[in-house]
CSV table of C-alpha atoms in Angstrom, one decimal:
chain,number,residue,atom,x,y,z
A,1,GLY,CA,0.0,0.0,0.0
A,2,THR,CA,0.9,3.7,0.1
A,3,ASN,CA,3.4,4.9,2.7
A,4,PRO,CA,1.2,6.6,5.3
A,5,PHE,CA,4.2,8.7,6.4
A,6,PRO,CA,5.3,10.6,3.3
A,7,ASP,CA,8.5,12.5,3.8
A,8,GLU,CA,9.0,14.2,0.5
A,9,GLU,CA,7.6,17.7,0.4
A,10,GLY,CA,5.2,18.2,-2.5
A,11,GLU,CA,4.3,14.5,-2.7
A,12,ARG,CA,0.9,15.3,-1.2
A,13,MET,CA,-1.3,18.3,-1.6
A,14,SER,CA,-1.0,20.6,1.4
A,15,MET,CA,-4.2,22.4,2.6
A,16,THR,CA,-5.1,25.1,5.0
A,17,SER,CA,-7.3,24.3,7.9
A,18,TYR,CA,-10.1,26.2,6.2
A,19,GLU,CA,-9.8,24.1,3.0
A,20,ARG,CA,-9.4,20.8,5.0
A,21,LEU,CA,-12.6,21.4,7.0
A,22,ALA,CA,-14.6,22.8,4.1
A,23,ARG,CA,-13.7,19.8,2.0
A,24,THR,CA,-14.3,17.3,4.9
A,25,LEU,CA,-17.8,18.7,5.5
A,26,ALA,CA,-18.5,18.3,1.8
A,27,ARG,CA,-17.1,14.7,1.9
A,28,GLN,CA,-14.3,15.5,-0.5
A,29,PRO,CA,-10.7,14.2,-0.2
A,30,VAL,CA,-8.2,16.0,2.0
A,31,ASP,CA,-4.4,16.0,2.6
A,32,GLN,CA,-5.0,14.6,6.2
A,33,VAL,CA,-8.0,14.5,8.6
A,34,PRO,CA,-8.8,17.8,10.3
A,35,VAL,CA,-8.3,17.5,14.1
A,36,ALA,CA,-10.1,18.9,17.2
A,37,VAL,CA,-9.3,18.4,20.9
A,38,SER,CA,-11.4,19.3,23.9
A,39,PRO,CA,-9.4,18.7,27.1
A,40,TRP,CA,-11.0,19.6,30.4
A,41,GLY,CA,-9.7,22.7,32.2
A,42,GLU,CA,-8.2,20.3,34.8
A,43,THR,CA,-6.5,18.3,32.0
A,44,VAL,CA,-4.9,21.5,30.5
A,45,ALA,CA,-3.8,22.5,34.0
A,46,ARG,CA,-2.1,19.1,34.5
A,47,TRP,CA,-0.3,19.4,31.1
A,48,ARG,CA,0.8,22.9,31.9
A,49,SER,CA,2.1,21.9,35.4
A,50,GLU,CA,4.1,19.1,33.7
A,51,GLY,CA,5.7,21.6,31.3
A,52,HIS,CA,4.1,20.4,28.0
A,53,LEU,CA,2.2,23.6,27.5
A,54,GLY,CA,3.3,27.2,28.1
A,55,VAL,CA,1.6,29.2,30.8
A,56,GLU,CA,-0.4,31.2,28.3
A,57,GLU,CA,-0.2,28.8,25.4
A,58,ASP,CA,-3.4,28.1,23.5
A,59,VAL,CA,-4.1,24.4,23.8
A,60,ALA,CA,-6.1,24.1,20.5
A,61,GLU,CA,-3.2,25.8,18.6
A,62,HIS,CA,-0.7,23.6,20.3
A,63,PHE,CA,-2.3,20.5,18.8
A,64,GLY,CA,-2.9,22.3,15.5
A,65,GLN,CA,-6.7,22.2,15.9
A,66,ASP,CA,-8.3,23.0,12.5
A,67,LEU,CA,-11.3,24.8,13.8
A,68,ARG,CA,-12.0,27.7,16.1
A,69,THR,CA,-15.4,27.9,17.8
A,70,VAL,CA,-17.0,30.8,19.7
A,71,GLY,CA,-20.4,32.4,20.1
A,72,TRP,CA,-22.7,31.2,22.8
A,73,LEU,CA,-25.6,33.6,23.2
A,74,ASN,CA,-27.0,34.2,26.7
A,75,SER,CA,-30.4,32.4,26.5
A,76,THR,CA,-31.4,33.2,30.1
A,77,ALA,CA,-35.0,34.5,30.0
A,78,ASN,CA,-34.7,37.6,32.3
A,79,LEU,CA,-31.3,39.2,32.1
A,80,ASP,CA,-32.2,41.7,34.7
A,81,VAL,CA,-32.4,39.1,37.5
A,82,GLU,CA,-29.1,38.7,39.3
A,83,PRO,CA,-28.8,35.0,40.4
A,84,ARG,CA,-29.2,34.9,44.2
A,85,VAL,CA,-28.2,32.4,46.8
A,86,ILE,CA,-31.2,30.7,48.5
A,87,GLU,CA,-29.2,28.4,50.8
A,88,GLU,CA,-25.6,27.4,51.2
A,89,THR,CA,-23.7,24.6,52.9
A,90,GLU,CA,-19.9,23.8,53.1
A,91,GLU,CA,-20.2,21.7,49.9
A,92,THR,CA,-23.1,23.2,47.9
A,93,VAL,CA,-24.9,26.4,47.0
A,94,LEU,CA,-28.5,26.6,45.9
A,95,MET,CA,-29.2,29.5,43.5
A,96,LEU,CA,-32.3,31.0,41.9
A,97,ASP,CA,-31.5,32.4,38.4
A,98,GLY,CA,-33.0,34.6,35.7
A,99,ASN,CA,-34.8,31.5,34.3
A,100,GLY,CA,-36.6,31.1,37.6
A,101,ALA,CA,-34.7,27.8,38.1
A,102,LYS,CA,-33.4,26.6,41.4
A,103,LEU,CA,-30.1,24.9,40.8
A,104,ARG,CA,-27.7,23.3,43.3
A,105,ARG,CA,-24.0,23.4,42.4
A,106,HIS,CA,-21.0,21.8,44.1
A,107,LYS,CA,-18.4,24.2,45.2
A,108,GLN,CA,-15.4,21.8,45.2
A,109,HIS,CA,-15.7,20.4,41.6
A,110,ALA,CA,-17.3,21.4,38.3
A,111,SER,CA,-20.2,19.2,37.4
A,112,THR,CA,-23.7,19.5,36.0
A,113,PRO,CA,-25.9,21.3,38.6
A,114,GLU,CA,-28.7,19.4,40.4
A,115,HIS,CA,-32.1,20.6,39.1
A,116,VAL,CA,-34.1,21.3,42.3
A,117,ASP,CA,-37.2,23.2,41.0
A,118,PHE,CA,-38.4,25.3,38.1
A,119,THR,CA,-40.9,28.3,38.1
A,120,VAL,CA,-41.8,27.5,34.5
A,121,GLN,CA,-43.7,24.1,34.5
A,122,ASP,CA,-46.4,24.4,31.9
A,123,ARG,CA,-47.8,26.6,29.1
A,124,ALA,CA,-49.3,29.2,31.4
A,125,SER,CA,-46.1,29.8,33.4
A,126,TRP,CA,-44.1,29.9,30.1
A,127,GLU,CA,-46.4,32.5,28.7
A,128,GLU,CA,-46.2,34.6,31.8
A,129,ILE,CA,-42.5,34.5,32.9
A,130,GLY,CA,-40.6,32.9,30.0
A,131,LYS,CA,-41.7,33.9,26.6
A,132,PRO,CA,-42.1,37.7,27.2
A,133,PHE,CA,-38.4,38.1,27.8
A,134,LEU,CA,-37.4,36.1,24.7
A,135,THR,CA,-39.3,37.9,21.9
A,136,GLY,CA,-37.2,41.1,21.6
A,137,LEU,CA,-33.6,42.0,20.8
A,138,ASP,CA,-31.2,42.4,23.7
A,139,ARG,CA,-27.6,43.2,22.8
A,140,ARG,CA,-26.5,41.9,26.2
A,141,ARG,CA,-27.1,38.4,24.9
A,142,ILE,CA,-24.4,38.7,22.2
A,143,PRO,CA,-20.7,38.1,22.9
A,144,PHE,CA,-19.4,40.7,20.4
A,145,ASP,CA,-15.9,41.0,21.7
A,146,SER,CA,-15.1,37.3,22.0
A,147,TYR,CA,-16.6,36.6,18.6
A,148,ARG,CA,-14.6,39.4,17.0
A,149,ASP,CA,-11.3,38.2,18.6
A,150,ALA,CA,-11.8,34.6,17.7
A,151,ARG,CA,-12.8,35.4,14.1
A,152,ARG,CA,-9.7,37.5,13.7
A,153,PHE,CA,-7.5,34.8,15.3
A,154,ALA,CA,-9.0,32.2,12.9
A,155,ALA,CA,-8.5,34.4,9.8
A,156,GLU,CA,-4.8,35.0,10.7
A,157,ARG,CA,-4.1,31.3,11.0
A,158,GLN,CA,-6.5,30.2,8.2
A,159,ARG,CA,-8.5,28.1,10.7
A,160,PHE,CA,-12.1,27.2,9.9
A,161,PHE,CA,-14.3,29.4,12.1
A,162,CYS,CA,-17.6,28.3,13.6
A,163,TRP,CA,-20.2,30.1,15.6
A,164,ALA,CA,-21.0,27.6,18.3
A,165,GLY,CA,-23.9,27.6,20.8
A,166,VAL,CA,-26.9,25.9,22.2
A,167,ALA,CA,-30.1,25.1,20.2
A,168,PRO,CA,-33.7,24.8,21.5
A,169,PHE,CA,-33.5,21.5,23.4
A,170,GLU,CA,-30.5,22.9,25.4
A,171,GLN,CA,-32.2,26.3,25.8
A,172,MET,CA,-35.5,24.9,27.1
A,173,HIS,CA,-34.4,22.6,29.9
A,174,PRO,CA,-32.6,25.3,31.9
A,175,LEU,CA,-35.9,27.2,32.0
A,176,CYS,CA,-38.4,24.3,32.7
A,177,GLY,CA,-36.2,21.3,33.5
A,178,HIS,CA,-36.0,18.0,31.5
A,179,GLU,CA,-38.9,16.5,33.4
A,180,TYR,CA,-41.5,19.3,32.7
A,181,MET,CA,-40.2,19.6,29.1
A,182,LEU,CA,-40.5,15.9,28.4
A,183,MET,CA,-43.9,15.7,30.1
A,184,GLY,CA,-44.9,18.6,28.0
A,185,MET,CA,-43.8,16.8,24.8
A,186,ALA,CA,-46.3,14.0,25.8
A,187,LEU,CA,-49.1,16.1,27.2
A,188,ASP,CA,-49.0,19.5,25.5
A,189,PRO,CA,-46.9,19.3,22.4
A,190,GLU,CA,-48.1,22.7,21.1
A,191,TRP,CA,-46.5,24.3,24.2
A,192,VAL,CA,-43.1,22.7,23.6
A,193,LEU,CA,-43.3,23.5,19.9
A,194,ASP,CA,-43.9,27.2,20.9
A,195,MET,CA,-40.9,27.2,23.1
A,196,VAL,CA,-38.7,25.5,20.4
A,197,MET,CA,-39.7,28.1,17.8
A,198,THR,CA,-39.4,31.0,20.2
A,199,TYR,CA,-35.8,30.1,21.1
A,200,ALA,CA,-35.0,29.4,17.4
A,201,GLU,CA,-36.3,32.8,16.4
A,202,MET,CA,-34.5,34.5,19.4
A,203,THR,CA,-31.2,32.9,18.3
A,204,ILE,CA,-31.6,33.9,14.7
A,205,ARG,CA,-32.6,37.5,15.6
A,206,HIS,CA,-29.4,37.9,17.7
A,207,LEU,CA,-27.1,36.2,15.3
A,208,GLU,CA,-28.3,38.4,12.4
A,209,VAL,CA,-27.1,41.4,14.4
A,210,LEU,CA,-23.8,39.7,15.4
A,211,PHE,CA,-23.0,38.6,11.8
A,212,ALA,CA,-24.1,42.0,10.3
A,213,GLU,CA,-21.7,43.8,12.6
A,214,GLU,CA,-18.8,41.4,12.9
A,215,GLY,CA,-19.0,39.2,9.8
A,216,ARG,CA,-20.3,35.7,9.2
A,217,PRO,CA,-18.6,32.5,10.3
A,218,ASP,CA,-17.6,29.6,8.0
A,219,GLY,CA,-19.8,27.1,9.8
A,220,MET,CA,-22.3,26.8,12.7
A,221,PHE,CA,-22.0,24.4,15.5
A,222,PHE,CA,-25.2,23.6,17.5
A,223,TYR,CA,-25.1,21.8,20.9
A,224,GLU,CA,-28.1,19.7,21.5
A,225,ASP,CA,-27.8,16.8,24.0
A,226,MET,CA,-30.8,14.8,23.1
A,227,GLY,CA,-29.9,11.3,24.4
A,228,PHE,CA,-28.8,9.3,27.4
A,229,LYS,CA,-27.6,5.7,27.6
A,230,GLU,CA,-29.1,3.6,24.8
A,231,ARG,CA,-32.1,5.8,24.5
A,232,PRO,CA,-32.9,9.3,23.1
A,233,PHE,CA,-34.9,11.6,25.3
A,234,MET,CA,-37.8,11.5,22.8
A,235,SER,CA,-39.2,9.3,20.0
A,236,PRO,CA,-38.4,10.1,16.3
A,237,ALA,CA,-42.0,11.1,15.9
A,238,MET,CA,-41.8,13.5,18.8
A,239,TYR,CA,-38.5,14.9,17.3
A,240,ASP,CA,-40.2,15.4,14.0
A,241,ASP,CA,-43.3,17.1,15.5
A,242,MET,CA,-41.6,19.4,18.1
A,243,MET,CA,-37.8,19.7,17.6
A,244,ARG,CA,-37.4,19.4,13.9
A,245,PRO,CA,-39.3,22.6,12.9
A,246,GLY,CA,-36.9,24.6,15.1
A,247,HIS,CA,-33.8,22.9,13.9
A,248,GLN,CA,-34.9,23.3,10.3
A,249,ARG,CA,-35.4,27.1,10.9
A,250,LEU,CA,-31.9,27.3,12.4
A,251,PHE,CA,-30.2,25.1,9.8
A,252,ASP,CA,-31.9,26.9,6.9
A,253,PHE,CA,-30.6,30.2,8.4
A,254,ALA,CA,-27.0,28.7,8.5
A,255,HIS,CA,-27.3,27.4,4.9
A,256,SER,CA,-28.6,30.8,3.7
A,257,LEU,CA,-25.2,32.2,4.8
A,258,GLY,CA,-23.3,29.5,3.1
A,259,CYS,CA,-22.5,27.8,6.5
A,260,LYS,CA,-22.4,24.0,7.0
A,261,VAL,CA,-24.2,22.8,10.1
A,262,ILE,CA,-22.4,20.6,12.8
A,263,VAL,CA,-24.7,19.2,15.5
A,264,HIS,CA,-23.2,18.0,18.8
A,265,SER,CA,-25.3,15.5,20.8
A,266,CYS,CA,-24.2,13.4,23.7
A,267,GLY,CA,-26.0,10.1,24.5
A,268,TYR,CA,-27.7,7.7,22.2
A,269,VAL,CA,-29.3,9.6,19.3
A,270,ALA,CA,-29.1,7.2,16.4
A,271,PRO,CA,-32.9,7.0,16.0
A,272,LEU,CA,-33.0,10.8,15.7
A,273,VAL,CA,-30.3,11.1,13.0
A,274,PRO,CA,-32.7,10.7,10.0
A,275,GLY,CA,-34.8,13.6,11.4
A,276,LEU,CA,-31.7,15.7,12.0
A,277,ILE,CA,-30.6,15.0,8.4
A,278,ALA,CA,-34.0,16.0,7.1
A,279,ALA,CA,-33.7,19.2,9.1
A,280,GLY,CA,-30.4,20.0,7.3
A,281,MET,CA,-27.6,18.7,9.5
A,282,ASP,CA,-24.3,18.3,7.6
A,283,CYS,CA,-22.1,16.7,10.3
A,284,LEU,CA,-22.8,14.8,13.5
A,285,GLN,CA,-20.5,15.3,16.4
A,286,ALA,CA,-19.6,13.2,19.6
A,287,MET,CA,-21.2,9.8,18.8
A,288,GLU,CA,-20.7,8.5,22.4
A,289,VAL,CA,-19.6,4.9,22.3
A,290,LYS,CA,-20.6,4.0,25.9
A,291,ALA,CA,-24.1,5.3,25.2
A,292,GLY,CA,-24.5,2.9,22.3
A,293,MET,CA,-23.4,5.0,19.3
A,294,ASP,CA,-21.4,3.2,16.7
A,295,LEU,CA,-19.5,5.1,14.0
A,296,PRO,CA,-19.2,2.2,11.5
A,297,THR,CA,-23.0,1.6,11.6
A,298,LEU,CA,-23.7,5.3,11.3
A,299,PHE,CA,-21.4,5.6,8.4
A,300,THR,CA,-23.0,2.6,6.6
A,301,ASP,CA,-26.5,4.2,7.1
A,302,PHE,CA,-25.8,7.9,6.6
A,303,GLY,CA,-22.2,8.4,5.2
A,304,ASP,CA,-23.4,9.5,1.8
A,305,ARG,CA,-25.3,12.4,3.4
A,306,ILE,CA,-23.4,13.6,6.4
A,307,ALA,CA,-19.8,13.9,7.7
A,308,PHE,CA,-18.7,12.6,11.1
A,309,TYR,CA,-16.8,14.2,14.0
A,310,GLY,CA,-15.6,12.1,16.9
A,311,GLY,CA,-17.0,8.6,17.7
A,312,LEU,CA,-13.6,7.3,18.9
A,313,ASP,CA,-13.9,5.8,22.4
A,314,VAL,CA,-12.3,8.2,24.9
A,315,ARG,CA,-11.9,5.4,27.4
A,316,HIS,CA,-8.8,4.2,25.5
A,317,LEU,CA,-7.2,7.6,25.9
A,318,ILE,CA,-8.1,7.6,29.6
A,319,ALA,CA,-6.4,4.1,29.8
A,320,ASN,CA,-3.4,5.6,27.9
A,321,ASP,CA,-3.5,2.4,25.8
A,322,ARG,CA,-1.8,3.0,22.4
A,323,ALA,CA,-2.7,-0.4,21.0
A,324,ALA,CA,-6.4,0.2,21.7
A,325,ILE,CA,-6.1,3.7,20.2
A,326,ASP,CA,-4.6,2.2,17.0
A,327,ARG,CA,-7.4,-0.4,16.8
A,328,GLU,CA,-10.0,2.4,17.3
A,329,LEU,CA,-8.5,4.5,14.5
A,330,GLU,CA,-8.1,1.5,12.1
A,331,THR,CA,-11.6,0.0,12.7
A,332,LYS,CA,-13.6,3.3,12.9
A,333,MET,CA,-11.8,6.1,11.2
A,334,LEU,CA,-10.2,4.3,8.3
A,335,PRO,CA,-13.4,2.7,6.9
A,336,VAL,CA,-15.0,6.2,6.8
A,337,LEU,CA,-12.0,7.6,4.8
A,338,ALA,CA,-11.7,4.5,2.6
A,339,GLY,CA,-15.4,4.8,1.8
A,340,GLY,CA,-15.1,8.4,0.7
A,341,GLY,CA,-16.7,9.9,3.8
A,342,GLY,CA,-15.9,13.0,5.8
A,343,PHE,CA,-14.3,12.6,9.2
A,344,ILE,CA,-12.9,15.0,11.8
A,345,LEU,CA,-10.5,13.4,14.3
A,346,HIS,CA,-11.8,13.7,17.9
A,347,SER,CA,-12.7,11.3,20.7
A,348,ASP,CA,-16.3,10.7,21.6
A,349,HIS,CA,-16.1,13.0,24.6
A,350,SER,CA,-14.0,15.7,26.1
A,351,GLU,CA,-10.7,14.5,27.6
A,352,PRO,CA,-10.4,14.2,31.4
A,353,PRO,CA,-7.1,14.7,33.4
A,354,GLU,CA,-6.3,11.0,33.4
A,355,VAL,CA,-5.3,11.4,29.7
A,356,ASP,CA,-1.5,11.7,29.5
A,357,TYR,CA,-0.1,14.5,27.3
A,358,ALA,CA,1.9,11.9,25.4
A,359,THR,CA,-1.3,9.9,24.8
A,360,MET,CA,-3.1,12.9,23.4
A,361,ARG,CA,-0.1,13.8,21.2
A,362,TYR,CA,-0.1,10.2,19.9
A,363,PHE,CA,-3.8,10.1,19.2
A,364,VAL,CA,-3.6,13.3,17.1
A,365,GLU,CA,-0.4,12.4,15.2
A,366,ARG,CA,-1.2,8.8,14.6
A,367,GLY,CA,-4.7,9.7,13.3
A,368,ARG,CA,-3.2,12.3,10.9
A,369,ALA,CA,-0.5,9.9,9.7
A,370,LEU,CA,-3.0,7.1,9.0
A,371,SER,CA,-5.3,9.4,7.2
A,372,ARG,CA,-2.7,10.6,4.7
A,373,GLN,CA,-2.9,7.4,2.7
A,374,PHE,CA,-6.2,8.7,1.3
A,375,ALA,CA,-4.8,12.1,0.3
A,376,PRO,CA,-5.1,13.3,-3.3
A,377,VAL,CA,-1.7,13.5,-4.9
A,378,GLY,CA,-1.1,17.1,-5.9
């Protein structure tokens, strides 16, 4: 076969990150797979303390990450409400926020807050204390400065630049909680659809201002955690009735700007993928192995329509097991590339501090090297 480690300059086409990602998302051949890393803050701190990263060094640039993401609108309903402490212990603090949500957070470690109670529980409370705050334009929702800085940074280095932020599923549950939202899907679907469309329109209204003033991105990256272990949060029919109209509105907006759409979803969401594709998704991100997601199966079923980003079991990185990493790359990434599909190298999860720096370096470099055998000769 071809030598996967070409030494001679000029033997292979060399691409910028922008070209590499644009071609990957269009499922066209590239010089090597584009790469993304997402180590936890604690992981980065460990690597810095061990001397692998400079004190101020950008971890994404250190690994040659091909995309830059930024954007996150503030979707809290009432921005004039300062979150206030209701009760506090040595370990935890219970806060009431501008969504009317009571959330208990751990002081010692960063984790998902415990959902204690929600003021919005049904259509009436939504119409009274949720929706009125989400129908206008409020420039405080828009991170102008960080967007401008990241866009300039990406342009200087020819990185592919994505606006990234949450979509309606991830905007609704901080307001009303998963339980009320999912009960609503079953008992009052019109209420949930109204929330979905209100958040979708709110997002577009604010992004139109951001992009008009600061320039449009190359792609749009929506975070939408719609699954847990071996089950999505809703049936495909419920997705089609309530979530898909909002997604279609957002994805059509992205496509109208010439942007490809990447959707992040943790958990088991395979049954929802046909609906996401129908809504206009161009690339699926995460594909969590321990939740039941399987990249080879997804590629067989959908590889002619979407690209893939991730899907390589992070547990092998956590174990610092290079043989297992090799197997993962050879059995999951290579079939996608051999089959003419688009693939962005990433694990199926963010990387916790058990992952050694040398393991991360190996994963990235080995993946790049293996992928070069499919490069067009320039």
